[in-house]
PDB file of C-alpha atoms in Angstrom:
ATOM      1  CA  MET V   1     163.078 203.572 132.301  1.00  0.00           C
ATOM      2  CA  GLY V   2     161.022 201.849 135.363  1.00  0.00           C
ATOM      3  CA  GLU V   3     157.469 201.701 135.923  1.00  0.00           C
ATOM      4  CA  PHE V   4     154.606 204.302 136.291  1.00  0.00           C
ATOM      5  CA  VAL V   5     153.516 204.671 140.168  1.00  0.00           C
ATOM      6  CA  THR V   6     150.315 206.805 140.733  1.00  0.00           C
ATOM      7  CA  VAL V   7     151.308 210.029 143.005  1.00  0.00           C
ATOM      8  CA  GLY V   8     147.536 212.362 142.796  1.00  0.00           C
ATOM      9  CA  LYS V   9     144.963 213.241 140.996  1.00  0.00           C
ATOM     10  CA  ALA V  10     145.341 215.832 138.110  1.00  0.00           C
ATOM     11  CA  SER V  11     141.994 217.778 139.447  1.00  0.00           C
ATOM     12  CA  ASN V  12     143.355 218.364 142.625  1.00  0.00           C
ATOM     13  CA  VAL V  13     146.906 220.534 141.723  1.00  0.00           C
ATOM     14  CA  PRO V  14     145.700 223.548 139.322  1.00  0.00           C
ATOM     15  CA  GLU V  15     147.696 225.535 137.716  1.00  0.00           C
ATOM     16  CA  GLY V  16     150.044 227.308 138.978  1.00  0.00           C
ATOM     17  CA  GLU V  17     150.217 224.379 142.105  1.00  0.00           C
ATOM     18  CA  PHE V  18     152.421 221.226 143.484  1.00  0.00           C
ATOM     19  CA  LEU V  19     152.499 218.417 145.590  1.00  0.00           C
ATOM     20  CA  VAL V  20     154.932 216.770 146.887  1.00  0.00           C
ATOM     21  CA  ALA V  21     154.732 212.469 146.299  1.00  0.00           C
ATOM     22  CA  GLU V  22     157.273 209.539 147.607  1.00  0.00           C
ATOM     23  CA  VAL V  23     158.275 207.333 144.556  1.00  0.00           C
ATOM     24  CA  ASP V  24     160.330 204.309 145.626  1.00  0.00           C
ATOM     25  CA  GLY V  25     161.413 205.966 148.742  1.00  0.00           C
ATOM     26  CA  GLN V  26     162.810 209.765 147.597  1.00  0.00           C
ATOM     27  CA  ASN V  27     161.026 212.446 147.367  1.00  0.00           C
ATOM     28  CA  VAL V  28     159.448 214.334 144.446  1.00  0.00           C
ATOM     29  CA  VAL V  29     157.388 217.887 143.201  1.00  0.00           C
ATOM     30  CA  VAL V  30     155.034 217.010 140.414  1.00  0.00           C
ATOM     31  CA  ALA V  31     154.254 220.534 139.831  1.00  0.00           C
ATOM     32  CA  HIS V  32     151.437 221.772 137.071  1.00  0.00           C
ATOM     33  CA  VAL V  33     152.626 225.012 134.752  1.00  0.00           C
ATOM     34  CA  GLU V  34     151.856 225.555 131.127  1.00  0.00           C
ATOM     35  CA  GLY V  35     148.810 223.325 130.948  1.00  0.00           C
ATOM     36  CA  GLU V  36     151.471 220.222 131.711  1.00  0.00           C
ATOM     37  CA  PHE V  37     152.646 218.071 134.892  1.00  0.00           C
ATOM     38  CA  TYR V  38     156.067 218.185 135.483  1.00  0.00           C
ATOM     39  CA  ALA V  39     158.462 215.928 138.117  1.00  0.00           C
ATOM     40  CA  ILE V  40     161.407 216.522 139.652  1.00  0.00           C
ATOM     41  CA  GLY V  41     163.697 215.701 142.734  1.00  0.00           C
ATOM     42  CA  GLU V  42     162.258 217.485 145.801  1.00  0.00           C
ATOM     43  CA  GLU V  43     166.039 218.175 147.215  1.00  0.00           C
ATOM     44  CA  CYS V  44     168.370 221.482 145.885  1.00  0.00           C
ATOM     45  CA  PRO V  45     171.579 219.604 144.814  1.00  0.00           C
ATOM     46  CA  HIS V  46     173.092 222.823 147.164  1.00  0.00           C
ATOM     47  CA  ALA V  47     172.292 222.122 150.293  1.00  0.00           C
ATOM     48  CA  GLY V  48     169.914 219.947 150.650  1.00  0.00           C
ATOM     49  CA  GLY V  49     167.377 222.299 150.933  1.00  0.00           C
ATOM     50  CA  PRO V  50     163.046 221.219 150.610  1.00  0.00           C
ATOM     51  CA  LEU V  51     161.880 222.115 147.227  1.00  0.00           C
ATOM     52  CA  GLY V  52     158.720 220.769 148.178  1.00  0.00           C
ATOM     53  CA  ASP V  53     158.956 224.103 151.103  1.00  0.00           C
ATOM     54  CA  GLY V  54     158.946 226.121 148.180  1.00  0.00           C
ATOM     55  CA  THR V  55     157.118 228.647 145.960  1.00  0.00           C
ATOM     56  CA  LEU V  56     156.712 227.854 142.355  1.00  0.00           C
ATOM     57  CA  ASP V  57     156.541 231.259 140.826  1.00  0.00           C
ATOM     58  CA  GLY V  58     155.967 230.463 136.485  1.00  0.00           C
ATOM     59  CA  CYS V  59     157.897 227.043 135.738  1.00  0.00           C
ATOM     60  CA  GLU V  60     160.815 227.931 138.821  1.00  0.00           C
ATOM     61  CA  ILE V  61     160.666 226.713 141.608  1.00  0.00           C
ATOM     62  CA  GLU V  62     162.940 228.233 144.825  1.00  0.00           C
ATOM     63  CA  CYS V  63     164.418 226.551 147.259  1.00  0.00           C
ATOM     64  CA  PRO V  64     163.732 228.037 151.058  1.00  0.00           C
ATOM     65  CA  TRP V  65     166.892 227.884 152.148  1.00  0.00           C
ATOM     66  CA  HIS V  66     169.090 229.982 150.178  1.00  0.00           C
ATOM     67  CA  ALA V  67     166.534 230.655 147.012  1.00  0.00           C
ATOM     68  CA  SER V  68     168.300 228.965 144.159  1.00  0.00           C
ATOM     69  CA  ARG V  69     165.645 228.545 141.666  1.00  0.00           C
ATOM     70  CA  PHE V  70     165.019 225.683 139.508  1.00  0.00           C
ATOM     71  CA  ASP V  71     163.016 225.026 135.710  1.00  0.00           C
ATOM     72  CA  VAL V  72     160.649 222.240 136.686  1.00  0.00           C
ATOM     73  CA  ARG V  73     160.446 221.483 133.104  1.00  0.00           C
ATOM     74  CA  THR V  74     163.620 220.642 132.862  1.00  0.00           C
ATOM     75  CA  GLY V  75     165.790 220.543 136.360  1.00  0.00           C
ATOM     76  CA  GLU V  76     167.950 222.595 135.285  1.00  0.00           C
ATOM     77  CA  ALA V  77     168.855 225.439 138.305  1.00  0.00           C
ATOM     78  CA  THR V  78     168.280 229.194 137.139  1.00  0.00           C
ATOM     79  CA  MET V  79     169.466 231.269 140.077  1.00  0.00           C
ATOM     80  CA  PRO V  80     172.224 231.103 142.305  1.00  0.00           C
ATOM     81  CA  PRO V  81     173.824 229.763 144.886  1.00  0.00           C
ATOM     82  CA  ALA V  82     172.685 225.860 143.025  1.00  0.00           C
ATOM     83  CA  THR V  83     174.283 225.567 139.761  1.00  0.00           C
ATOM     84  CA  GLU V  84     173.500 222.007 139.408  1.00  0.00           C
ATOM     85  CA  PRO V  85     170.248 220.886 137.975  1.00  0.00           C
ATOM     86  CA  VAL V  86     168.229 218.522 140.123  1.00  0.00           C
ATOM     87  CA  PRO V  87     167.091 215.154 138.877  1.00  0.00           C
ATOM     88  CA  THR V  88     163.488 215.054 136.251  1.00  0.00           C
ATOM     89  CA  TYR V  89     160.975 211.909 136.171  1.00  0.00           C
ATOM     90  CA  ALA V  90     159.058 210.910 133.466  1.00  0.00           C
ATOM     91  CA  VAL V  91     155.153 212.067 133.844  1.00  0.00           C
ATOM     92  CA  ASN V  92     151.840 209.866 133.084  1.00  0.00           C
ATOM     93  CA  ILE V  93     148.775 210.831 133.179  1.00  0.00           C
ATOM     94  CA  ASP V  94     146.238 207.978 132.981  1.00  0.00           C
ATOM     95  CA  GLY V  95     142.359 209.560 133.110  1.00  0.00           C
ATOM     96  CA  ASP V  96     142.602 211.675 136.625  1.00  0.00           C
ATOM     97  CA  ASP V  97     145.328 210.050 138.104  1.00  0.00           C
ATOM     98  CA  ILE V  98     149.255 211.717 138.024  1.00  0.00           C
ATOM     99  CA  GLN V  99     151.716 209.049 137.520  1.00  0.00           C
ATOM    100  CA  VAL V 100     155.723 209.092 137.684  1.00  0.00           C
ATOM    101  CA  ALA V 101     158.191 207.191 136.739  1.00  0.00           C
ATOM    102  CA  SER V 102     160.149 205.319 139.651  1.00  0.00           C
ATOM    103  CA  PRO V 103     163.686 206.706 139.629  1.00  0.00           C
TER     104      PRO V 103
END
C-alpha cells in the first residue's frame, strides 16, 4: 500500500456528501457515508464519466453520463451499464484530516 496523502478536512464533508481530490495524479472521490469515509476512483469504468460530477444516494454514487451506480464502500457496480468495479483506496482519519492511500 502507498503512503497516505491528506485530501481534506473531515469537518468539511458532512454525512451524505463527498469531495473530489487528486492523489498522486489520480482523481478520487471521498464519500462520507454511514459514519465512515470511503475513497474510490473518480472515473467510471463504463465510458470514463466523472463520478465526482455525479450524485450520492445513500452508499451509491451515480455517474452523470449514463446513470451507472457504484457502492462507495466496495467499488462494486450496482447499476448498469457499468459492470466493472471502480478501484477503492484505504482511508485514514488523523484528527480532522482525511488521508487517502496513494494508488
